[in-house]
Amino acid sequence: MSSYLFPIKQAFITFPIAAFVILLPFLLYHYRKYGYVNWYRSIVLYSLLLYAMAAYYLVILPLPETTNTCSLQPPGTKHMQLMPFYFVVDFLRETGFQWDHPMTYIGVLKERAFQQAAFNFLLLFPLGIYLRYYFHRTWFQTLILSFLASLFFELTQLSGLYGIYNCPYRLFDVDDLLLNTSGAMAGCLIAPIITGFLPNTKKLDEGIDLAARPVSMIRRTIALAIDWLLIGFINGFLSLFGRMNSWLEVALIVFLYFIVIPFVTNGVTLGKSIVRIRVKGAGEKVTLKELSIRYGILYFGIFGLNVLFLQIAAAGSFVWIFSMTLLFIVGLGNLVFAVHFMLRLFSRDKMLFYEKLSGTRNVIIPPGNKQNEKPDPS
């Protein structure tokens, strides 16, 4: 039993790392496909990730201590078992099971042959449930997909973990294909019974009004990061030609990117386009004045003072009184903005002060509809 519990334990330990690694692609996919992130869908898919990791670890762990696994095996070691239902022979040979002696039934549960067959059956049992409940696959599609998943596992073992080990350290067994696939089909068969009380995944998005849904800070932060990565790339590219040595030139880039371009595209930058949001003003078409107030306060006010202070510090041109005064102003401004941001982060009203002053806000661009979301009733 410990040989099965060890891989599952490792899956739980490494799951948070895998979940973090795929978080950004996961969010971007849902923003693009659905326009928002549904918490229930996220739980189902992340549970699928955990299950997939556990199943994969059960196939490959524990790993041999050396990559030269051939040296650990006697000559003539067979790496493939191609006789169907040979596990029945193993079961009858290794266990004390007798049909006409019911007292032998319970003891079988502790036998290696039974446990191996049972765990191979259960390995893809959850996959059958996922395929029918969440992905709405037919029994034939489940049959094909589960067989391919099992074949992938067996070929992983036969290849010595894709060539990392010079000999397979697990047996390619045709019975595993049969048991894995049978388990998945059993899961598919009883999925309606197990998931009958759960929400219908085809109806998760019914009644969702994207126009009235607030844009999360995480979504805005991703868009902001993409935009500034692009600006950094532009600055780096221009610096190859001896440009961008002046903060005025940087300010011009910021003005063009965050004010002029969104005015032309009706509130969309590259980052906002990727996460499917845009800046909206009082009307359906955001005005140059609204964008100028919004980003003027943010980039030429709050961020601009920070950049000015950093440039003065980097140049070493400190005038003590002026520098201390600027440091106090910048520090106080950053503190006030940080407190304001945190309050809004945990508030139902996510609008920051520069948004209220400019009369602008971020709205979601519905999937399949670039600009024509419903007017926000607020």
XYZ file of C-alpha atoms in Angstrom:
378
model
C 0.000 0.000 0.000
C 2.875 2.399 0.758
C 4.072 2.054 -2.841
C 0.768 3.611 -3.943
C 0.553 6.234 -1.215
C 4.057 7.613 -1.879
C 3.301 8.877 -5.435
C -0.010 10.372 -4.311
C 1.758 12.186 -1.479
C 4.316 13.579 -3.949
C 1.485 14.795 -6.176
C -0.028 16.795 -3.306
C 3.384 18.258 -2.467
C 4.189 19.391 -6.018
C 0.649 20.390 -6.990
C 0.928 23.994 -5.662
C 4.012 24.531 -7.848
C 2.270 23.222 -10.967
C -0.867 25.216 -10.131
C 1.171 28.422 -9.876
C 3.070 27.744 -13.110
C -0.117 27.339 -15.151
C -2.016 30.127 -13.363
C -1.301 32.860 -15.913
C -2.118 30.712 -18.998
C -5.182 29.434 -17.129
C -6.442 32.967 -16.444
C -5.712 34.202 -19.959
C -7.533 31.230 -21.502
C -10.647 31.839 -19.397
C -10.595 35.586 -19.998
C -10.426 34.947 -23.721
C -12.927 32.066 -23.927
C -15.526 32.958 -21.297
C -14.860 36.611 -20.505
C -14.416 35.852 -16.807
C -13.142 33.174 -14.416
C -15.813 30.920 -12.949
C -14.775 29.653 -9.505
C -16.536 26.297 -9.871
C -14.974 25.626 -13.258
C -11.593 26.521 -11.750
C -12.050 24.024 -8.901
C -12.997 21.252 -11.319
C -10.055 21.891 -13.642
C -7.520 22.255 -10.859
C -8.804 19.041 -9.293
C -8.291 17.424 -12.704
C -4.709 18.691 -12.667
C -4.120 17.189 -9.220
C -5.619 13.875 -10.319
C -3.520 13.822 -13.522
C -0.353 14.450 -11.517
C -1.217 11.689 -9.048
C -1.953 9.233 -11.872
C 1.283 10.085 -13.664
C 3.336 9.792 -10.479
C 1.771 6.398 -9.792
C 3.128 5.297 -13.156
C 6.707 6.596 -12.806
C 7.485 6.711 -9.065
C 9.566 5.736 -7.256
C 12.432 6.498 -9.636
C 15.481 4.224 -9.753
C 18.610 5.536 -8.052
C 20.667 5.142 -11.240
C 19.959 5.821 -14.906
C 21.803 2.629 -15.783
C 18.849 0.413 -14.982
C 20.132 -2.293 -17.326
C 22.851 -3.021 -14.773
C 20.168 -3.777 -12.174
C 18.411 -6.394 -14.305
C 19.510 -9.952 -15.097
C 20.137 -10.888 -18.741
C 16.994 -11.760 -20.665
C 14.705 -9.616 -18.520
C 11.360 -9.209 -20.260
C 9.998 -5.680 -20.433
C 6.674 -6.518 -22.097
C 3.740 -8.757 -21.147
C 1.472 -9.177 -24.157
C -0.862 -11.966 -23.029
C -4.348 -10.574 -22.242
C -5.847 -11.455 -18.854
C -2.584 -12.872 -17.551
C -3.327 -10.964 -14.348
C -6.006 -13.582 -13.647
C -3.340 -16.272 -13.733
C -1.194 -14.225 -11.330
C -4.178 -13.720 -9.079
C -5.050 -17.402 -8.876
C -1.425 -18.421 -8.441
C -0.452 -15.883 -5.766
C -3.614 -15.777 -3.680
C -5.484 -18.316 -1.631
C -8.764 -17.396 -3.294
C -11.293 -20.200 -3.683
C -14.768 -19.721 -5.126
C -16.341 -22.268 -2.810
C -14.718 -20.864 0.359
C -16.118 -17.394 1.147
C -13.701 -17.060 4.059
C -10.890 -16.623 1.526
C -12.537 -13.571 -0.030
C -11.480 -11.046 2.606
C -7.878 -12.221 2.676
C -7.590 -11.559 -1.040
C -7.851 -7.834 -0.412
C -4.379 -7.858 1.137
C -2.747 -9.806 -1.675
C -0.348 -8.057 -4.069
C -1.935 -9.512 -7.188
C -5.374 -8.251 -6.217
C -4.157 -4.804 -5.169
C -2.187 -4.364 -8.384
C -5.191 -5.256 -10.544
C -7.524 -3.121 -8.439
C -5.305 -0.051 -8.565
C -4.835 -0.412 -12.323
C -8.618 -0.505 -12.631
C -9.019 2.554 -10.407
C -6.164 4.523 -12.021
C -8.313 5.955 -14.809
C -11.657 5.591 -13.057
C -11.768 9.342 -12.237
C -10.824 10.160 -15.835
C -14.024 8.518 -17.030
C -15.997 10.696 -14.622
C -14.265 13.883 -15.751
C -14.713 13.045 -19.429
C -18.451 12.487 -19.102
C -19.314 15.105 -16.461
C -17.169 18.092 -17.421
C -16.116 17.442 -21.021
C -19.394 15.720 -22.017
C -17.678 12.979 -23.994
C -19.659 10.014 -25.325
C -18.900 6.463 -24.213
C -17.001 5.814 -27.459
C -14.935 8.989 -27.099
C -14.225 8.045 -23.481
C -13.137 4.599 -24.625
C -10.676 6.024 -27.148
C -9.328 8.771 -24.892
C -8.888 6.521 -21.862
C -7.162 3.867 -23.985
C -4.789 6.499 -25.359
C -4.091 7.765 -21.830
C -3.319 4.225 -20.691
C -1.149 3.623 -23.750
C 0.761 6.827 -22.962
C 1.456 5.540 -19.459
C 2.606 2.146 -20.719
C 4.865 3.659 -23.397
C 6.292 6.006 -20.767
C 7.304 2.934 -18.767
C 8.549 1.026 -21.831
C 10.719 3.954 -22.940
C 12.512 4.115 -19.593
C 10.888 7.477 -18.884
C 11.556 8.810 -22.406
C 15.123 7.532 -22.557
C 16.310 8.897 -19.227
C 16.904 5.287 -18.106
C 18.664 2.917 -20.484
C 16.257 0.073 -19.689
C 12.591 0.112 -18.675
C 12.178 -0.167 -14.916
C 8.452 -0.953 -15.181
C 6.728 -3.636 -17.247
C 4.687 -2.801 -20.338
C 1.604 -4.906 -19.629
C -1.334 -5.337 -21.991
C -3.465 -6.169 -18.953
C -2.820 -2.668 -17.649
C -4.320 -1.293 -20.859
C -7.405 -3.449 -20.348
C -7.790 -2.637 -16.657
C -7.100 1.091 -17.044
C -9.565 1.437 -19.905
C -12.182 -0.679 -18.127
C -11.857 1.530 -15.051
C -12.375 4.664 -17.112
C -15.448 3.166 -18.755
C -16.836 2.231 -15.339
C -16.301 5.816 -14.220
C -18.094 7.060 -17.316
C -20.976 4.677 -16.661
C -21.650 5.773 -13.070
C -20.661 9.436 -13.522
C -24.321 10.618 -13.491
C -24.829 8.945 -10.112
C -21.689 10.454 -8.572
C -22.106 13.935 -10.085
C -25.907 14.117 -10.039
C -25.914 16.710 -7.244
C -23.256 18.900 -8.898
C -23.969 21.889 -11.180
C -24.492 21.252 -14.873
C -21.228 22.414 -16.469
C -23.070 23.350 -19.661
C -25.013 25.975 -17.715
C -22.224 27.551 -15.657
C -22.269 30.718 -17.749
C -26.026 31.191 -17.843
C -27.195 34.420 -16.256
C -23.700 35.962 -16.215
C -23.884 39.653 -17.150
C -20.352 40.536 -18.218
C -21.264 44.197 -18.644
C -22.154 44.538 -14.971
C -19.354 42.289 -13.734
C -16.448 44.185 -12.088
C -12.979 43.783 -13.557
C -10.710 42.181 -10.958
C -7.439 43.737 -9.856
C -5.627 40.589 -10.966
C -6.944 41.012 -14.481
C -5.975 44.679 -14.542
C -2.515 43.876 -13.191
C -1.906 41.307 -15.930
C -2.905 43.866 -18.572
C -0.673 46.492 -16.966
C 2.299 44.105 -16.845
C 1.897 43.227 -20.538
C 1.667 46.908 -21.493
C 4.775 47.869 -19.569
C 6.708 44.888 -20.875
C 5.925 46.147 -24.364
C 6.983 49.687 -23.476
C 10.199 48.334 -21.974
C 10.839 46.419 -25.193
C 10.230 49.569 -27.226
C 12.593 51.574 -25.013
C 15.254 48.882 -25.265
C 14.886 48.697 -29.043
C 15.167 52.471 -29.450
C 18.166 52.580 -27.129
C 20.055 50.495 -29.698
C 19.919 53.564 -31.912
C 21.010 55.954 -29.176
C 17.480 57.077 -28.358
C 15.421 57.236 -25.170
C 18.073 59.004 -23.122
C 15.613 61.652 -22.017
C 12.689 61.299 -19.645
C 10.770 63.548 -22.041
C 11.053 60.885 -24.718
C 9.820 58.243 -22.266
C 6.908 60.505 -21.370
C 6.094 60.828 -25.072
C 5.978 57.045 -25.464
C 3.690 56.769 -22.439
C 1.441 59.539 -23.791
C 1.149 57.876 -27.188
C 0.635 54.376 -25.815
C -1.792 55.037 -22.959
C -3.679 58.071 -24.245
C -3.488 58.413 -28.028
C -3.731 54.726 -28.936
C -6.652 53.999 -26.513
C -8.433 57.061 -27.927
C -8.141 55.578 -31.424
C -9.009 52.003 -30.318
C -11.768 53.046 -27.903
C -9.925 52.232 -24.697
C -7.881 49.221 -25.766
C -4.149 48.624 -25.371
C -2.297 45.421 -26.172
C -2.463 44.237 -22.562
C -6.137 45.056 -22.226
C -6.894 43.387 -25.543
C -5.244 40.147 -24.411
C -7.318 39.956 -21.203
C -10.403 41.313 -23.024
C -11.019 44.573 -21.162
C -11.100 48.219 -22.206
C -11.369 51.671 -20.694
C -14.870 53.120 -20.905
C -15.905 56.696 -20.232
C -19.276 58.351 -19.792
C -20.269 57.446 -23.334
C -19.666 54.433 -25.502
C -16.663 56.169 -27.055
C -14.010 57.164 -24.523
C -12.819 60.734 -25.051
C -9.317 62.163 -25.231
C -10.084 64.321 -22.190
C -11.144 61.334 -20.102
C -8.022 59.388 -21.031
C -5.791 62.409 -20.403
C -7.178 62.894 -16.893
C -7.051 59.166 -16.087
C -3.514 58.468 -17.237
C -2.238 61.969 -16.567
C -2.924 61.500 -12.850
C -1.589 57.926 -12.824
C 1.537 58.102 -14.995
C 2.489 61.765 -15.050
C 1.434 62.349 -11.462
C 1.966 59.338 -9.165
C 4.458 57.376 -11.267
C 6.019 60.508 -12.715
C 7.135 61.777 -9.304
C 8.721 58.401 -8.543
C 10.588 58.391 -11.850
C 11.759 61.976 -11.296
C 13.123 61.133 -7.846
C 14.890 58.008 -9.114
C 16.481 59.919 -11.979
C 17.742 62.629 -9.629
C 19.144 59.956 -7.310
C 20.808 58.118 -10.209
C 22.350 61.356 -11.504
C 23.717 62.173 -8.049
C 22.552 65.769 -8.389
C 21.094 66.018 -4.886
C 20.270 69.359 -3.358
C 19.664 68.360 0.252
C 16.556 70.425 1.025
C 14.973 69.842 -2.380
C 15.758 66.117 -2.303
C 14.357 65.606 1.194
C 11.228 67.530 0.266
C 10.750 65.469 -2.892
C 11.429 62.271 -0.974
C 8.790 63.204 1.599
C 6.231 64.035 -1.101
C 6.929 60.867 -3.074
C 6.934 58.660 0.036
C 3.721 60.160 1.379
C 2.048 59.878 -2.022
C 3.076 56.236 -2.382
C 1.809 55.439 1.104
C -1.549 57.094 0.504
C -1.921 55.361 -2.870
C -0.966 51.980 -1.386
C -3.543 52.324 1.404
C -6.172 53.478 -1.106
C -5.359 50.534 -3.402
C -5.608 47.980 -0.573
C -8.944 49.397 0.571
C -10.318 49.149 -2.941
C -8.837 45.679 -3.380
C -11.018 44.307 -0.581
C -14.011 46.494 -1.327
C -16.956 45.876 -3.622
C -16.200 49.211 -5.272
C -12.966 48.537 -7.182
C -12.706 51.974 -8.780
C -9.532 53.877 -7.865
C -9.544 57.617 -7.261
C -8.095 58.552 -10.669
C -10.880 56.559 -12.317
C -13.550 58.436 -10.413
C -11.922 61.776 -11.171
C -11.743 60.961 -14.885
C -15.142 59.266 -15.055
C -13.598 56.156 -16.596
C -13.564 52.476 -15.656
C -12.513 49.126 -17.033
C -15.213 46.973 -18.618
C -15.133 43.455 -20.048
C -15.119 42.869 -23.782
C -17.423 39.836 -24.225
C -15.966 36.870 -26.138
C -16.807 37.068 -29.809
C -17.668 40.756 -29.485
C -14.800 43.206 -29.589
C -16.482 46.379 -28.481
C -20.228 45.945 -28.196
C -20.787 45.023 -24.585
C -23.989 46.226 -22.957
C -23.844 49.584 -21.212
C -22.918 49.306 -17.553
C -26.107 50.058 -15.573
C -23.999 51.850 -12.976
